[in-house]
Coordinates of C-alpha atoms and ligand atoms in Angstrom, one line a residue:
M1 CA -29.3 97.1 49.8
R2 CA -28.8 97.8 45.6
H3 CA -25.5 96.6 45.0
F4 CA -24.8 96.2 40.9
I5 CA -22.2 93.9 41.5
D6 CA -22.3 91.6 38.1
L7 CA -25.8 91.3 36.6
L8 CA -26.3 87.7 38.1
D9 CA -29.0 88.3 40.7
W10 CA -31.0 90.3 38.0
D11 CA -33.3 89.2 36.4
G12 CA -34.5 89.9 32.7
E13 CA -37.8 92.2 33.4
Q14 CA -35.7 93.7 35.9
I15 CA -33.5 94.7 32.7
L16 CA -36.4 95.7 30.2
K17 CA -37.6 97.2 33.5
L18 CA -34.1 99.6 33.5
L19 CA -33.7 100.1 30.2
K20 CA -37.1 101.4 29.3
D21 CA -37.1 103.9 32.9
A22 CA -33.2 104.8 31.1
T23 CA -34.8 105.6 27.6
R24 CA -38.1 107.4 29.7
I25 CA -35.1 109.6 31.3
K26 CA -33.0 110.0 28.4
K27 CA -35.9 111.5 26.5
A28 CA -36.6 114.2 29.2
T29 CA -32.9 115.4 28.6
L30 CA -32.7 115.1 25.7
K31 CA -35.4 118.0 25.4
G32 CA -33.4 119.6 28.7
K33 CA -36.4 118.4 30.9
C34 CA -34.2 115.7 32.6
K35 CA -36.3 115.2 37.0
P36 CA -33.3 116.3 39.5
V37 CA -34.9 113.2 41.5
L38 CA -31.9 112.7 43.3
N39 CA -31.4 116.6 44.5
G40 CA -28.1 116.3 47.2
K41 CA -27.5 113.0 46.7
I42 CA -23.8 112.5 46.4
L43 CA -21.9 110.1 44.4
G44 CA -18.6 108.7 45.6
M45 CA -16.1 107.3 43.0
V46 CA -12.9 105.5 43.7
F47 CA -11.5 104.3 40.6
E48 CA -7.8 102.5 40.6
K49 CA -7.9 102.6 36.9
P50 CA -8.1 105.2 34.0
S51 CA -11.1 106.6 32.7
L52 CA -12.7 108.5 29.8
R53 CA -16.8 106.8 29.4
T54 CA -17.2 105.6 33.0
R55 CA -16.4 108.7 34.7
V56 CA -17.5 111.0 32.7
S57 CA -20.8 109.1 32.7
F58 CA -21.7 108.7 35.6
Q59 CA -20.6 112.0 37.4
A60 CA -22.3 113.7 34.2
G61 CA -25.6 111.8 34.8
M62 CA -25.0 112.4 37.9
A63 CA -25.5 116.5 37.6
Q64 CA -27.9 115.8 35.4
L65 CA -30.2 114.1 38.3
G66 CA -29.7 117.0 40.1
G67 CA -26.5 115.0 42.2
Q68 CA -22.9 116.2 42.7
A69 CA -20.5 113.0 42.5
I70 CA -16.5 113.1 44.6
F71 CA -14.3 111.3 42.5
L72 CA -11.1 109.9 44.1
N73 CA -8.5 108.0 42.4
G74 CA -6.6 104.8 43.1
T75 CA -3.5 106.7 45.0
D76 CA -6.6 109.2 46.2
A77 CA -7.9 106.8 47.9
G78 CA -4.8 104.4 48.6
L79 CA -7.6 100.8 48.9
G80 CA -5.0 98.9 51.2
K81 CA -1.7 100.8 51.6
R82 CA -2.9 103.7 53.0
E83 CA -5.5 102.2 55.5
S84 CA -7.6 99.1 54.7
L85 CA -10.3 98.1 52.6
P86 CA -13.1 98.2 55.3
D87 CA -12.3 101.0 56.8
I88 CA -11.7 103.0 53.5
V89 CA -15.2 101.9 52.6
R90 CA -17.4 102.6 55.7
T91 CA -15.9 106.2 56.3
L92 CA -17.2 107.1 52.6
C93 CA -20.7 105.6 53.9
E94 CA -20.9 108.5 56.1
F95 CA -20.2 111.2 53.6
V96 CA -22.0 109.7 50.0
D97 CA -25.1 108.3 49.1
A98 CA -23.4 105.5 47.0
I99 CA -20.4 104.6 45.4
V100 CA -19.3 103.4 42.5
L101 CA -16.2 101.3 42.4
R102 CA -13.6 100.6 39.3
T103 CA -10.5 97.8 40.6
F104 CA -8.0 95.2 39.2
Q105 CA -9.6 91.9 41.2
H106 CA -13.5 91.2 41.3
D107 CA -13.4 90.2 44.8
N108 CA -13.1 94.2 46.0
V109 CA -15.7 94.8 44.4
T110 CA -17.5 92.3 46.6
E111 CA -15.5 93.4 49.8
F112 CA -16.5 96.8 49.5
A113 CA -20.8 95.5 49.2
R114 CA -19.6 93.4 52.1
W115 CA -18.7 96.8 54.2
A116 CA -21.0 99.2 53.0
S117 CA -23.8 100.9 53.9
K118 CA -24.7 102.2 50.9
P119 CA -25.2 100.9 46.9
V120 CA -22.0 99.7 45.3
I121 CA -21.3 99.9 41.8
N122 CA -18.7 98.0 39.9
G123 CA -17.8 100.5 37.8
L124 CA -14.9 98.0 35.4
S125 CA -13.6 94.8 38.1
D126 CA -10.9 92.8 35.7
Y127 CA -13.3 90.5 36.4
Y128 CA -16.7 92.1 35.0
H129 CA -18.1 95.5 33.5
P130 CA -22.1 95.7 34.1
C131 CA -22.6 99.1 33.6
Q132 CA -21.2 98.3 29.5
A133 CA -23.3 95.9 29.3
I134 CA -27.3 97.7 30.2
G135 CA -26.0 100.7 28.2
D136 CA -25.0 98.4 25.0
L137 CA -29.0 96.9 25.7
L138 CA -30.1 99.9 25.5
T139 CA -27.8 100.7 22.3
I140 CA -29.1 97.2 20.9
R141 CA -32.9 98.0 21.5
E142 CA -32.6 101.6 20.1
A143 CA -30.7 99.7 16.8
F144 CA -32.8 97.0 16.3
G145 CA -36.0 97.4 18.5
D146 CA -36.2 94.2 19.9
L147 CA -33.7 92.2 22.0
E148 CA -35.2 88.7 21.9
G149 CA -33.8 86.5 19.8
R150 CA -31.4 88.8 18.2
T151 CA -27.6 87.3 18.0
L152 CA -24.2 89.0 19.1
V153 CA -21.3 88.1 17.6
F154 CA -18.0 89.2 20.0
V155 CA -15.3 89.3 17.9
G156 CA -12.5 89.4 20.6
D157 CA -10.9 88.2 23.5
G158 CA -14.0 87.0 26.1
N159 CA -12.8 89.7 28.9
N160 CA -14.7 91.3 31.6
V161 CA -16.8 93.1 29.0
A162 CA -17.4 89.7 26.9
R163 CA -18.7 88.3 30.6
S164 CA -20.6 91.0 31.9
L165 CA -22.3 90.9 28.3
A166 CA -22.9 87.1 27.7
I167 CA -24.8 87.3 31.2
A168 CA -27.4 90.5 29.7
C169 CA -28.0 88.7 26.6
G170 CA -28.5 85.8 28.2
K171 CA -31.0 87.6 30.9
V172 CA -33.6 88.8 28.1
G173 CA -33.1 85.9 25.5
M174 CA -30.4 87.1 23.2
R175 CA -27.9 84.7 22.4
F176 CA -24.2 85.1 22.6
V177 CA -21.2 84.1 20.7
L178 CA -17.3 84.3 21.4
S179 CA -14.8 84.1 19.0
A180 CA -11.9 84.0 20.5
P181 CA -8.3 82.4 19.7
E182 CA -7.6 78.9 22.1
G183 CA -6.2 80.6 25.4
Y184 CA -8.7 83.2 25.0
R185 CA -12.0 81.5 25.4
F186 CA -14.6 82.1 28.7
D187 CA -12.1 80.4 31.0
Q188 CA -14.6 77.2 33.4
P189 CA -16.3 79.0 36.6
F190 CA -17.3 81.5 33.8
L191 CA -19.3 78.7 32.1
E192 CA -20.3 77.1 35.7
I193 CA -21.3 80.7 36.8
Y194 CA -23.6 81.0 33.2
Q195 CA -24.9 77.7 33.5
T196 CA -26.6 78.1 37.4
H197 CA -27.0 82.2 37.0
V198 CA -28.5 82.7 33.4
R199 CA -28.8 79.2 31.4
G200 CA -28.9 81.4 28.2
Q201 CA -27.9 80.8 24.8
L202 CA -24.5 80.6 24.7
D203 CA -21.8 79.2 21.6
E204 CA -18.1 79.7 21.0
I205 CA -17.4 79.6 17.1
H206 CA -13.6 79.6 16.5
D207 CA -13.4 80.7 13.7
P208 CA -14.6 84.5 12.9
T209 CA -15.7 84.2 9.0
K210 CA -17.7 81.7 10.5
A211 CA -19.0 83.3 13.2
V212 CA -20.5 87.0 12.2
K213 CA -22.7 85.3 9.7
E214 CA -24.8 84.6 12.5
A215 CA -24.9 88.2 13.6
D216 CA -26.8 91.1 14.3
I217 CA -24.1 92.2 16.1
I218 CA -20.7 92.1 16.3
Y219 CA -18.8 93.8 19.0
T220 CA -15.1 94.0 19.9
D221 CA -12.8 94.9 22.6
V222 CA -8.7 95.7 23.3
W223 CA -7.0 92.6 23.3
A224 CA -5.1 93.4 25.9
S225 CA -7.7 95.4 28.9
M226 CA -5.5 97.7 31.4
G227 CA -3.8 96.0 33.9
Q228 CA -2.6 93.6 30.4
E229 CA 0.2 96.0 29.0
S230 CA 2.6 93.6 29.2
E231 CA 1.1 90.7 27.3
T232 CA 0.4 93.2 24.5
K233 CA 2.8 92.3 22.2
E234 CA 2.2 88.1 22.7
R235 CA -1.6 88.7 22.5
L236 CA -1.3 90.6 18.8
K237 CA 0.1 87.6 18.1
H238 CA -3.0 85.5 18.4
F239 CA -5.8 87.7 18.3
A240 CA -3.7 88.9 14.3
K241 CA -6.9 87.0 12.8
Y242 CA -10.0 88.3 14.9
Q243 CA -9.4 91.5 13.3
V244 CA -12.7 93.0 12.9
N245 CA -12.5 94.7 9.4
A246 CA -13.9 95.2 5.9
E247 CA -13.1 91.8 5.2
L248 CA -14.2 89.3 7.7
L249 CA -17.5 92.8 7.1
K250 CA -18.2 90.6 4.0
H251 CA -19.9 87.7 5.5
A252 CA -22.0 89.2 7.5
M253 CA -25.1 89.4 7.0
D254 CA -26.2 93.9 5.6
H255 CA -28.2 94.2 8.6
V256 CA -25.0 94.0 10.8
K257 CA -24.2 96.9 13.5
I258 CA -20.8 97.2 14.7
M259 CA -20.4 97.3 19.1
H260 CA -17.1 98.6 20.7
C261 CA -16.8 99.6 24.2
L262 CA -14.0 102.4 23.7
P263 CA -10.9 103.0 23.8
A264 CA -10.6 100.9 20.7
H265 CA -6.5 100.4 19.4
R266 CA -7.3 101.2 15.8
G267 CA -5.5 99.1 13.2
E268 CA -5.7 96.3 16.2
E269 CA -9.0 94.7 17.1
I270 CA -11.0 96.6 14.5
T271 CA -10.0 99.5 11.7
D272 CA -10.7 103.1 11.1
D273 CA -13.1 102.2 8.2
V274 CA -15.4 100.2 10.6
M275 CA -14.7 102.0 13.5
D276 CA -16.2 105.4 11.8
G277 CA -18.1 103.2 8.7
P278 CA -22.7 103.3 8.3
L279 CA -22.6 99.8 10.0
S280 CA -20.6 101.5 13.6
V281 CA -22.8 102.9 16.3
A282 CA -19.7 103.0 18.9
F283 CA -20.3 106.6 19.6
P284 CA -23.8 106.2 20.6
Q285 CA -23.5 103.2 22.8
A286 CA -20.3 105.5 24.3
G287 CA -23.4 108.0 25.1
N288 CA -27.0 105.2 26.4
R289 CA -23.4 104.7 29.4
M290 CA -24.5 108.0 30.7
H291 CA -28.2 107.2 30.0
A292 CA -28.1 103.7 31.5
Q293 CA -26.4 104.5 34.4
K294 CA -28.8 107.1 35.2
A295 CA -31.1 104.6 35.4
L296 CA -29.6 103.0 37.0
L297 CA -28.6 105.5 39.6
V298 CA -32.9 106.4 40.3
W299 CA -33.0 103.2 41.6
A300 CA -29.5 102.2 43.4
L301 CA -30.8 104.9 45.2
D302 CA -34.4 104.0 45.3
V303 CA -36.1 107.1 44.8
Ligands
LIG1 N1 -15.9 101.4 28.2 C1 -15.5 102.1 29.8 O1 -15.6 101.3 30.1 O2 -14.9 103.3 28.9 P1 -13.6 104.0 29.9 O3 -12.5 102.4 30.3 O4 -13.2 105.4 29.1 O5 -14.8 103.9 31.5
LIG2 N1 -11.3 95.0 28.5 C1 -11.2 96.8 28.8 C2 -12.3 97.5 28.4 C3 -12.3 99.0 28.9 C4 -13.8 100.1 29.1 C5 -10.6 96.8 30.0 O1 -10.6 95.9 30.8 O2 -9.5 97.5 29.5

């Protein structure tokens, strides 16, 4: 079954092939010539957390490929509340051809995949966000023309987005540097997973002014992710020195690009002038979510 859970089971070649397909599909789409290869296919989408990009990019992408998507929010699906997870999954698989799940505990994604007779795509869990990572590689490749040997410096929380990006970068020969305050760096289990499944170049440079010196890409994300809202005040204090702003960019190379997975908390992890400035690729980055995921859907549905 072609599940897409955490990218750990993918190799660099597979990822590069996906990016090539995404580029081809993107070009065709921009010319109004996207082939309806998913005609008659239905994507089920179960989202326990809010979403703009993931939801719309999957729904629009599915429609452009000739298929359809059905969206269920957490309350409607009632994961483990209205009925058990295995019952939901087995029922959904009677109706749809693939499922995107956005949830809290990552175990829900692996459990979904365990019970599913159709491909399951992780649309974000507390631990990973692999759809974001493939879209981001597409953006980096468009910006630089290559991936191997590039350095991405993630300034911020060692969260779901950071973990998936670290994996994706490692698989395609990019160096990933995390610059985070104490208490928000990569957890030991993740570092062990990375060593077993990726073995790329992963470094942590705690001082952001030193870290960004080596960056081709500076990447950031919110300091408090969905589900961590009650920690916001404390996190604002701990992350204060980790804002991506004009002062920090003085330490970076001229060719650096700024990325953000969005949604942004402007004035916290990133300032308006940087987000809206000439180095930022955050909005084409959002657009590439759809193009990468279209290639992913074609792969998952094996058409
Ligand atoms: N980047 C991202 O996944 O955005 P949404 O939460 O809006 O889907
Ligand atoms: N780390 C963020 C990413 C949102 C796309 C979150 O989980 O809320």
